[in-house]
Amino acid sequence: MTSEDQDPHAPIAAVSASADVLRHPEAGEHLLTAVERERAARFRQESGRLDFTAAHILVRLCAARLLGVPADTITLAQNCPDCRKADHGRPYLPDHPDVQVSLSHTHGVVAAAAGRRPVGVDVELTARSGSLLQVAGRVLAPAELQQVEAHPEPGRAFLRQWVRKESLIKLGRTTLDGLAAVDLSALPLDVPPGRPLRSRYQDLHLVDWTDPVRGAVICAASTAAPRIVVLTPEAG
Ligand SMILES: [Zn+2]
């Protein structure tokens, strides 16, 4: 154990297949609030509903682990700073204002984080790297764009920077319009599968993760070094 691992303020970030979250012994739609259930019901596709539900459960499991309380005691709320609606926007725990949370869902895979420091987490499918690459020119700093274009797998290289930048947005450090001003070109682009890669950007700690089984890349960012846990049904 390093001293980093013992930081009591270090956020827990978890990644899992949506189906595995829903099979977790503590999981269930009963954990969701009425607002969340209504939002879940609006998904046209069942898979979208399940990914949404799994992410909203996984963030409760993270917060429950951090706080040492049962998941069914955690209430999650959201607040949109733009339109003030409560069914989307930044997630928070009304009963635990000292705990910060973040969540992300994509097709079949979800990620979530909870900590006593600002935290942002993002997950994307490796399969999306080709289509996402189209926005590279708008969201990368010039040095990052050069690196991505020179990389043997530009789509994969871009996806790594994209999840890092998305996690910084969720942390509240930047916005979609400000992404090109964030220059992460000093960070390595290749993250070996199954091993966390830790790096720094300004005062932030980033942890990158590549999940070859679920075909996903994940980044969690915080002012304290996040710990990554992979939630599997066996691990409980
Ligand atoms: Zn809104």
mmCIF file with all atom_site columns, C-alpha atoms in Angstrom, residues 126 129-130 133 148 151 153-162 189-191 210 217:
data_model
loop_
_atom_site.group_PDB
_atom_site.id
_atom_site.type_symbol
_atom_site.label_atom_id
_atom_site.label_alt_id
_atom_site.label_comp_id
_atom_site.label_asym_id
_atom_site.label_entity_id
_atom_site.label_seq_id
_atom_site.pdbx_PDB_ins_code
_atom_site.Cartn_x
_atom_site.Cartn_y
_atom_site.Cartn_z
_atom_site.occupancy
_atom_site.B_iso_or_equiv
_atom_site.pdbx_formal_charge
_atom_site.auth_seq_id
_atom_site.auth_comp_id
_atom_site.auth_asym_id
_atom_site.auth_atom_id
_atom_site.pdbx_PDB_model_num
ATOM 1  C CA . THR A 1 126 ? -13.515 1.457  -27.669 1.00 0.00 ? 126 THR A CA 1
ATOM 2  C CA . SER A 1 129 ? -13.320 5.700  -31.237 1.00 0.00 ? 129 SER A CA 1
ATOM 3  C CA . GLY A 1 130 ? -13.786 6.010  -34.998 1.00 0.00 ? 130 GLY A CA 1
ATOM 4  C CA . LEU A 1 133 ? -12.434 11.086 -33.842 1.00 0.00 ? 133 LEU A CA 1
ATOM 5  C CA . VAL A 1 148 ? -3.190  11.792 -31.867 1.00 0.00 ? 148 VAL A CA 1
ATOM 6  C CA . HIS A 1 151 ? -0.334  7.734  -33.131 1.00 0.00 ? 151 HIS A CA 1
ATOM 7  C CA . GLU A 1 153 ? -4.175  4.092  -33.669 1.00 0.00 ? 153 GLU A CA 1
ATOM 8  C CA . PRO A 1 154 ? -5.489  7.671  -33.801 1.00 0.00 ? 154 PRO A CA 1
ATOM 9  C CA . GLY A 1 155 ? -9.039  6.697  -32.835 1.00 0.00 ? 155 GLY A CA 1
ATOM 10 C CA . ARG A 1 156 ? -7.883  4.915  -29.704 1.00 0.00 ? 156 ARG A CA 1
ATOM 11 C CA . ALA A 1 157 ? -5.473  7.720  -28.825 1.00 0.00 ? 157 ALA A CA 1
ATOM 12 C CA . PHE A 1 158 ? -8.234  10.289 -29.196 1.00 0.00 ? 158 PHE A CA 1
ATOM 13 C CA . LEU A 1 159 ? -10.622 8.258  -27.071 1.00 0.00 ? 159 LEU A CA 1
ATOM 14 C CA . ARG A 1 160 ? -8.116  8.327  -24.200 1.00 0.00 ? 160 ARG A CA 1
ATOM 15 C CA . GLN A 1 161 ? -7.903  12.117 -24.267 1.00 0.00 ? 161 GLN A CA 1
ATOM 16 C CA . TRP A 1 162 ? -11.670 12.354 -24.716 1.00 0.00 ? 162 TRP A CA 1
ATOM 17 C CA . LEU A 1 189 ? -1.675  7.964  -24.536 1.00 0.00 ? 189 LEU A CA 1
ATOM 18 C CA . ASP A 1 190 ? -1.212  4.228  -24.093 1.00 0.00 ? 190 ASP A CA 1
ATOM 19 C CA . VAL A 1 191 ? -2.747  2.634  -21.042 1.00 0.00 ? 191 VAL A CA 1
ATOM 20 C CA . THR A 1 210 ? -8.497  0.136  -20.055 1.00 0.00 ? 210 THR A CA 1
ATOM 21 C CA . VAL A 1 217 ? -11.784 3.069  -21.589 1.00 0.00 ? 217 VAL A CA 1
#
